[in-house]
mmCIF file of C-alpha atoms in Angstrom:
data_model
loop_
_atom_site.group_PDB
_atom_site.id
_atom_site.type_symbol
_atom_site.label_atom_id
_atom_site.label_comp_id
_atom_site.label_asym_id
_atom_site.label_seq_id
_atom_site.Cartn_x
_atom_site.Cartn_y
_atom_site.Cartn_z
ATOM 1 C CA MET A 265 34.752 -55.064 -16.356
ATOM 2 C CA ASN A 266 35.680 -52.285 -14.671
ATOM 3 C CA ALA A 267 34.326 -52.249 -11.468
ATOM 4 C CA VAL A 268 35.026 -48.127 -11.314
ATOM 5 C CA ALA A 269 33.260 -47.530 -14.813
ATOM 6 C CA ASP A 270 30.076 -49.678 -13.420
ATOM 7 C CA LYS A 271 29.813 -47.031 -10.976
ATOM 8 C CA VAL A 272 26.750 -44.943 -11.110
ATOM 9 C CA VAL A 273 28.081 -41.336 -10.671
ATOM 10 C CA PRO A 274 25.403 -38.919 -9.747
ATOM 11 C CA LEU A 275 25.295 -35.575 -11.843
ATOM 12 C CA ALA A 276 25.027 -32.227 -9.953
ATOM 13 C CA ARG A 277 21.333 -30.987 -9.694
ATOM 14 C CA TYR A 278 19.527 -28.558 -7.524
ATOM 15 C CA GLU A 279 17.682 -30.291 -5.007
ATOM 16 C CA ALA A 280 14.668 -29.210 -5.014
ATOM 17 C CA GLY A 281 14.139 -29.842 -8.545
ATOM 18 C CA GLN A 282 13.416 -33.112 -8.182
ATOM 19 C CA PRO A 283 10.111 -33.651 -6.042
ATOM 20 C CA THR A 284 9.792 -36.661 -3.241
ATOM 21 C CA PRO A 285 6.816 -37.754 -1.621
ATOM 22 C CA TYR A 286 7.596 -35.989 1.331
ATOM 23 C CA HIS A 287 8.434 -32.620 -0.920
ATOM 24 C CA LEU A 288 5.726 -32.164 -3.740
ATOM 25 C CA SER A 289 6.520 -29.901 -6.477
ATOM 26 C CA PRO A 290 5.170 -26.317 -6.342
ATOM 27 C CA PRO A 291 2.236 -24.586 -8.075
ATOM 28 C CA HIS A 292 2.900 -23.359 -11.708
ATOM 29 C CA SER A 293 4.539 -20.098 -11.103
ATOM 30 C CA GLN A 294 2.906 -16.737 -12.923
ATOM 31 C CA SER A 295 3.399 -13.640 -13.545
ATOM 32 C CA ALA A 296 3.113 -11.190 -10.623
ATOM 33 C CA ASP A 297 -0.116 -9.715 -11.789
ATOM 34 C CA ALA A 298 -1.866 -12.943 -12.172
ATOM 35 C CA GLU A 299 -1.007 -14.204 -9.048
ATOM 36 C CA ILE A 300 -2.446 -11.229 -7.297
ATOM 37 C CA SER A 301 -5.319 -11.530 -9.585
ATOM 38 C CA THR A 302 -6.006 -15.119 -8.480
ATOM 39 C CA ALA A 303 -6.155 -13.988 -5.025
ATOM 40 C CA GLY A 304 -8.012 -10.580 -6.022
ATOM 41 C CA THR A 305 -8.567 -8.159 -2.568
ATOM 42 C CA LYS A 306 -9.001 -11.231 -0.654
ATOM 43 C CA LEU A 307 -5.070 -10.428 0.660
ATOM 44 C CA ARG A 308 -6.454 -6.857 1.411
ATOM 45 C CA ASP A 309 -9.024 -7.738 3.134
ATOM 46 C CA TRP A 310 -7.208 -10.183 5.649
ATOM 47 C CA ALA A 311 -4.721 -7.264 6.422
ATOM 48 C CA ARG A 312 -7.435 -5.035 7.187
ATOM 49 C CA HIS A 313 -9.036 -7.580 9.204
ATOM 50 C CA LEU A 314 -5.973 -8.616 11.498
ATOM 51 C CA ALA A 315 -4.862 -5.209 11.657
ATOM 52 C CA ASP A 316 -8.312 -4.370 13.130
ATOM 53 C CA ASN A 317 -8.532 -7.204 15.690
ATOM 54 C CA SER A 318 -5.282 -8.623 16.266
ATOM 55 C CA SER A 319 -3.060 -7.142 18.919
ATOM 56 C CA PHE A 320 -0.167 -8.683 17.298
ATOM 57 C CA ILE A 321 -0.429 -6.356 13.959
ATOM 58 C CA SER A 322 -1.632 -3.757 15.621
ATOM 59 C CA ALA A 323 1.437 -3.224 18.121
ATOM 60 C CA ILE A 324 3.409 -4.181 15.010
ATOM 61 C CA LEU A 325 1.980 -1.570 12.903
ATOM 62 C CA SER A 326 2.179 1.165 15.584
ATOM 63 C CA SER A 327 5.840 0.371 16.226
ATOM 64 C CA ARG A 328 6.976 0.637 12.702
ATOM 65 C CA THR A 329 5.136 4.133 12.198
ATOM 66 C CA SER A 330 6.659 5.414 15.268
ATOM 67 C CA ASN A 331 10.405 4.224 14.501
ATOM 68 C CA ALA A 332 9.933 5.325 10.516
ATOM 69 C CA ILE A 333 8.124 8.289 10.902
ATOM 70 C CA GLY A 334 7.944 9.676 14.433
ATOM 71 C CA PRO A 335 6.331 13.195 14.980
ATOM 72 C CA GLY A 336 6.866 13.865 11.280
ATOM 73 C CA LEU A 337 9.493 13.834 9.155
ATOM 74 C CA THR A 338 12.146 16.656 8.872
ATOM 75 C CA TYR A 339 13.027 18.862 6.075
ATOM 76 C CA GLU A 340 15.610 21.307 5.666
ATOM 77 C CA PRO A 341 16.230 23.612 2.853
ATOM 78 C CA LEU A 342 19.836 24.141 1.953
ATOM 79 C CA VAL A 343 19.294 26.766 -1.066
ATOM 80 C CA ARG A 344 22.826 28.225 -1.687
ATOM 81 C CA ASP A 345 24.772 30.081 -4.158
ATOM 82 C CA ARG A 346 27.171 29.803 -6.791
ATOM 83 C CA LYS A 347 30.157 29.670 -4.178
ATOM 84 C CA GLY A 348 27.913 26.942 -2.210
ATOM 85 C CA ASN A 349 27.485 29.085 0.492
ATOM 86 C CA LEU A 350 23.991 28.815 2.601
ATOM 87 C CA LEU A 351 21.510 31.546 1.832
ATOM 88 C CA PRO A 352 19.671 31.914 5.317
ATOM 89 C CA VAL A 353 17.019 34.042 4.212
ATOM 90 C CA ILE A 354 15.870 32.762 1.683
ATOM 91 C CA ASN A 355 16.284 29.021 3.731
ATOM 92 C CA ASP A 356 14.237 30.927 6.610
ATOM 93 C CA ALA A 357 11.544 32.076 4.453
ATOM 94 C CA ILE A 358 11.005 28.753 2.552
ATOM 95 C CA ARG A 359 10.836 26.862 6.244
ATOM 96 C CA ARG A 360 8.434 29.194 7.363
ATOM 97 C CA ILE A 361 6.144 28.645 4.227
ATOM 98 C CA HIS A 362 6.550 25.176 4.803
ATOM 99 C CA ASP A 363 5.834 24.980 8.293
ATOM 100 C CA ASP A 364 2.591 26.913 7.818
ATOM 101 C CA TRP A 365 1.620 24.488 4.948
ATOM 102 C CA SER A 366 2.286 21.504 7.237
ATOM 103 C CA ARG A 367 -0.444 22.237 9.657
ATOM 104 C CA SER A 368 -3.285 21.301 6.831
ATOM 105 C CA VAL A 369 -2.188 19.710 3.896
ATOM 106 C CA ASP A 370 -4.732 17.504 2.461
ATOM 107 C CA THR A 371 -7.826 18.122 0.894
ATOM 108 C CA THR A 372 -10.214 17.250 3.546
ATOM 109 C CA GLY A 373 -8.447 19.709 6.248
ATOM 110 C CA GLU A 374 -8.140 17.081 8.789
ATOM 111 C CA LEU A 375 -4.561 16.074 8.568
ATOM 112 C CA ASN A 376 -1.675 18.078 9.213
ATOM 113 C CA ARG A 377 1.729 16.878 7.567
ATOM 114 C CA ALA A 378 2.724 14.476 10.186
ATOM 115 C CA GLU A 379 -0.651 12.729 10.552
ATOM 116 C CA LEU A 380 -0.714 12.233 6.699
ATOM 117 C CA GLU A 381 2.746 10.808 6.776
ATOM 118 C CA ARG A 382 1.595 8.102 9.442
ATOM 119 C CA LEU A 383 -1.417 7.348 7.684
ATOM 120 C CA VAL A 384 -0.238 6.970 4.794
ATOM 121 C CA TRP A 385 3.050 4.450 6.267
ATOM 122 C CA ARG A 386 0.257 2.819 7.916
ATOM 123 C CA THR A 387 -1.909 1.960 4.945
ATOM 124 C CA TRP A 388 1.234 1.144 3.029
ATOM 125 C CA ASP A 389 1.952 -1.349 5.436
ATOM 126 C CA VAL A 390 -1.830 -2.706 5.463
ATOM 127 C CA ASP A 391 -2.873 -2.736 1.890
ATOM 128 C CA GLY A 392 0.532 -3.040 0.371
ATOM 129 C CA GLU A 393 -0.010 0.442 -1.285
ATOM 130 C CA ALA A 394 -1.083 3.851 -0.888
ATOM 131 C CA PHE A 395 -2.075 6.570 -3.747
ATOM 132 C CA VAL A 396 -1.558 9.786 -3.090
ATOM 133 C CA ARG A 397 -2.644 12.486 -5.498
ATOM 134 C CA ARG A 398 -1.152 15.998 -6.119
ATOM 135 C CA LEU A 399 -3.231 18.857 -6.097
ATOM 136 C CA LEU A 400 -2.842 22.856 -6.993
ATOM 137 C CA ARG A 401 -5.412 24.283 -4.859
ATOM 138 C CA ARG A 402 -5.388 26.357 -1.362
ATOM 139 C CA ALA A 403 -6.684 25.194 1.917
ATOM 140 C CA ASP A 404 -8.540 28.485 2.657
ATOM 141 C CA LYS A 405 -8.652 31.800 1.552
ATOM 142 C CA ARG A 406 -5.803 32.981 2.242
ATOM 143 C CA ARG A 407 -3.540 34.760 -0.705
ATOM 144 C CA GLU A 408 -0.330 34.007 0.956
ATOM 145 C CA SER A 409 -1.101 30.282 1.853
ATOM 146 C CA LEU A 410 0.452 27.670 -0.516
ATOM 147 C CA PRO A 411 -1.801 26.678 -3.585
ATOM 148 C CA TYR A 412 -1.041 22.716 -2.980
ATOM 149 C CA GLN A 413 -2.517 19.702 -1.434
ATOM 150 C CA LEU A 414 -2.557 16.364 -1.183
ATOM 151 C CA GLN A 415 -5.681 13.789 -1.471
ATOM 152 C CA ILE A 416 -5.144 10.141 -0.135
ATOM 153 C CA LEU A 417 -6.822 7.777 -2.154
ATOM 154 C CA GLU A 418 -8.258 4.406 -0.756
ATOM 155 C CA SER A 419 -7.013 1.737 -2.843
ATOM 156 C CA ASP A 420 -10.382 0.426 -3.254
ATOM 157 C CA TRP A 421 -11.375 3.224 -5.401
ATOM 158 C CA ILE A 422 -9.396 2.175 -7.856
ATOM 159 C CA PRO A 423 -10.893 -0.739 -9.185
ATOM 160 C CA PHE A 424 -9.063 -4.486 -9.306
ATOM 161 C CA TYR A 425 -11.207 -6.060 -11.574
ATOM 162 C CA LEU A 426 -10.222 -3.435 -14.528
ATOM 163 C CA THR A 427 -8.420 -5.147 -16.485
ATOM 164 C CA GLY A 428 -7.949 -5.744 -20.515
ATOM 165 C CA GLU A 429 -8.674 -2.977 -23.009
ATOM 166 C CA ILE A 430 -11.236 -0.600 -22.217
ATOM 167 C CA ASP A 431 -11.993 2.378 -24.220
ATOM 168 C CA ARG A 432 -9.080 1.793 -26.171
ATOM 169 C CA ALA A 433 -7.376 1.630 -23.020
ATOM 170 C CA MET A 434 -4.916 -1.117 -21.698
ATOM 171 C CA LEU A 435 -5.446 -1.490 -18.222
ATOM 172 C CA ILE A 436 -4.330 -3.656 -15.414
ATOM 173 C CA HIS A 437 -6.189 -4.018 -12.160
ATOM 174 C CA GLY A 438 -7.487 -0.257 -12.626
ATOM 175 C CA VAL A 439 -4.219 1.387 -13.917
ATOM 176 C CA GLU A 440 -3.961 2.233 -17.407
ATOM 177 C CA LYS A 441 -0.466 1.613 -18.944
ATOM 178 C CA ASP A 442 1.454 2.407 -22.293
ATOM 179 C CA GLN A 443 3.319 -0.354 -24.237
ATOM 180 C CA TRP A 444 6.366 -0.133 -22.268
ATOM 181 C CA GLY A 445 4.091 -1.131 -18.987
ATOM 182 C CA ARG A 446 4.536 2.466 -17.490
ATOM 183 C CA PRO A 447 1.390 3.924 -15.709
ATOM 184 C CA VAL A 448 -0.260 6.641 -17.701
ATOM 185 C CA ARG A 449 -3.586 7.238 -15.701
ATOM 186 C CA TYR A 450 -5.587 5.823 -12.503
ATOM 187 C CA TRP A 451 -9.233 5.070 -13.065
ATOM 188 C CA VAL A 452 -10.462 6.137 -9.723
ATOM 189 C CA GLY A 453 -14.283 5.760 -8.309
ATOM 190 C CA PRO A 454 -16.413 8.367 -7.067
ATOM 191 C CA TRP A 455 -15.252 8.903 -3.807
ATOM 192 C CA MET A 456 -18.100 10.948 -2.691
ATOM 193 C CA GLN A 457 -20.257 7.771 -2.986
ATOM 194 C CA ASP A 458 -22.363 6.116 -0.503
ATOM 195 C CA ALA A 459 -20.975 3.097 1.500
ATOM 196 C CA ALA A 460 -21.922 0.680 -1.502
ATOM 197 C CA TRP A 461 -18.903 1.596 -3.547
ATOM 198 C CA THR A 462 -16.732 0.360 -0.146
ATOM 199 C CA GLN A 463 -18.666 -2.833 -0.755
ATOM 200 C CA GLY A 464 -17.409 -4.269 -3.978
ATOM 201 C CA ARG A 465 -20.564 -2.595 -6.047
ATOM 202 C CA LEU A 466 -18.938 -2.723 -9.787
ATOM 203 C CA VAL A 467 -18.623 0.783 -11.182
ATOM 204 C CA LYS A 468 -19.119 1.252 -14.681
ATOM 205 C CA PRO A 469 -16.028 2.595 -16.624
ATOM 206 C CA ASP A 470 -17.556 6.310 -17.894
ATOM 207 C CA LYS A 471 -18.257 6.707 -14.123
ATOM 208 C CA LEU A 472 -14.749 6.983 -13.145
ATOM 209 C CA THR A 473 -12.229 9.690 -12.844
ATOM 210 C CA LYS A 474 -9.171 9.414 -14.904
ATOM 211 C CA ILE A 475 -6.230 10.905 -13.268
ATOM 212 C CA ALA A 476 -2.973 11.241 -14.738
ATOM 213 C CA ALA A 477 -0.382 9.373 -13.463
ATOM 214 C CA ASP A 478 1.911 12.374 -13.080
ATOM 215 C CA ASP A 479 -0.142 13.652 -10.628
ATOM 216 C CA VAL A 480 -0.317 10.590 -8.495
ATOM 217 C CA TRP A 481 2.381 9.220 -5.847
ATOM 218 C CA HIS A 482 1.744 5.255 -5.909
ATOM 219 C CA LEU A 483 3.602 3.767 -3.257
ATOM 220 C CA LYS A 484 3.409 -0.091 -3.321
ATOM 221 C CA ARG A 485 5.114 -2.963 -2.064
ATOM 222 C CA THR A 486 6.334 -5.076 -4.596
ATOM 223 C CA GLN A 487 7.297 -8.671 -4.654
ATOM 224 C CA ARG A 488 8.056 -9.267 -8.166
ATOM 225 C CA PRO A 489 9.563 -7.234 -11.658
ATOM 226 C CA ASN A 490 6.345 -5.686 -13.632
ATOM 227 C CA GLN A 491 4.165 -5.757 -10.660
ATOM 228 C CA THR A 492 1.221 -3.246 -10.958
ATOM 229 C CA ARG A 493 -0.218 -3.534 -7.332
ATOM 230 C CA GLY A 494 1.090 -3.648 -3.979
ATOM 231 C CA VAL A 495 0.721 -6.833 -1.903
ATOM 232 C CA THR A 496 0.352 -6.417 1.995
ATOM 233 C CA LEU A 497 3.557 -6.507 4.130
ATOM 234 C CA PHE A 498 1.661 -9.592 6.111
ATOM 235 C CA HIS A 499 0.898 -11.810 2.976
ATOM 236 C CA SER A 500 2.798 -14.574 3.827
ATOM 237 C CA VAL A 501 1.794 -15.155 7.487
ATOM 238 C CA ILE A 502 -1.712 -14.365 7.296
ATOM 239 C CA PHE A 503 -3.084 -17.113 8.230
ATOM 240 C CA ARG A 504 -0.372 -18.165 10.613
ATOM 241 C CA ILE A 505 -1.383 -14.920 12.651
ATOM 242 C CA ALA A 506 -5.042 -15.849 12.300
ATOM 243 C CA ASP A 507 -4.333 -19.303 13.763
ATOM 244 C CA VAL A 508 -2.501 -17.557 16.592
ATOM 245 C CA ALA A 509 -5.426 -15.688 17.170
ATOM 246 C CA GLU A 510 -7.862 -18.442 17.289
ATOM 247 C CA PHE A 511 -5.218 -20.307 20.095
ATOM 248 C CA THR A 512 -5.573 -17.785 22.017
ATOM 249 C CA GLN A 513 -9.399 -17.665 21.872
ATOM 250 C CA ALA A 514 -9.701 -20.701 22.357
ATOM 251 C CA HIS A 515 -7.264 -20.731 25.680
ATOM 252 C CA ARG A 516 -9.621 -18.164 26.706
ATOM 253 C CA LEU A 517 -13.020 -19.567 26.264
ATOM 254 C CA ALA A 518 -11.415 -23.110 27.710
ATOM 255 C CA ALA A 519 -10.336 -20.808 31.132
ATOM 256 C CA ARG A 520 -13.987 -19.334 31.094
ATOM 257 C CA ALA A 521 -15.554 -22.982 30.864
ATOM 258 C CA SER A 522 -13.340 -23.985 33.989
ATOM 259 C CA ALA A 523 -14.226 -21.004 35.883
ATOM 260 C CA ASP A 524 -17.758 -21.626 35.357
ATOM 261 C CA MET A 525 -17.529 -25.417 36.183
ATOM 262 C CA TYR A 526 -15.928 -23.990 39.414
ATOM 263 C CA LEU A 527 -18.607 -21.866 40.388
ATOM 264 C CA ALA A 528 -21.219 -24.656 39.777
ATOM 265 C CA ILE A 529 -19.303 -27.183 41.711
#
């Protein structure tokens, strides 16, 4: 018998396709929305906790915001005539109106444009998404002021538990979509309610405000196609950062215990 013919020839394959005792099979994959549904709001809660209490996360967020936004994004009007020449009079007028509007851009009257941009970027990093609503209203009673304002919507205000067919509308995590998966309306909770709303109290759908998707910017961090809601920038390192924080805390406690023992002796 031919020894070459009896030789077992391995077939080409993906190495990870065959589990071993040292590398078990990964969990069964689901759609992006299904995986987020499993995590719920825990990723966002963890990210906010670390942003508030971890010096590493706080430094990362501050660095990213400063490098990306800095003192505020710069906008330069470039209106031209039919020959392609800049029109300085019109451009200067646009610049003056924009600078005046930038002094107070949000509905609360507390944020200028640069502050709003930094807050939206930080929220995008921590929560994984940021909602900004566009409104045609004046910041004050001056007739010359630009009737255009922005409202930052907390991601908590778009209820995560709203999924399924409600009032003949198909919703996924508080976002109403059409048959092609395009956002149609955002179902937003009452932002002027008491603190119980932010603590996860369920609100009936008829108490929600339905805002057209054309009036909302939804900036989100997505990992997969057709993903409705965003995930935090730190989703893959949450437990590792928490472990580092606990390790650091343990070292501090050990140092304090050693100092107490030294004083006692």
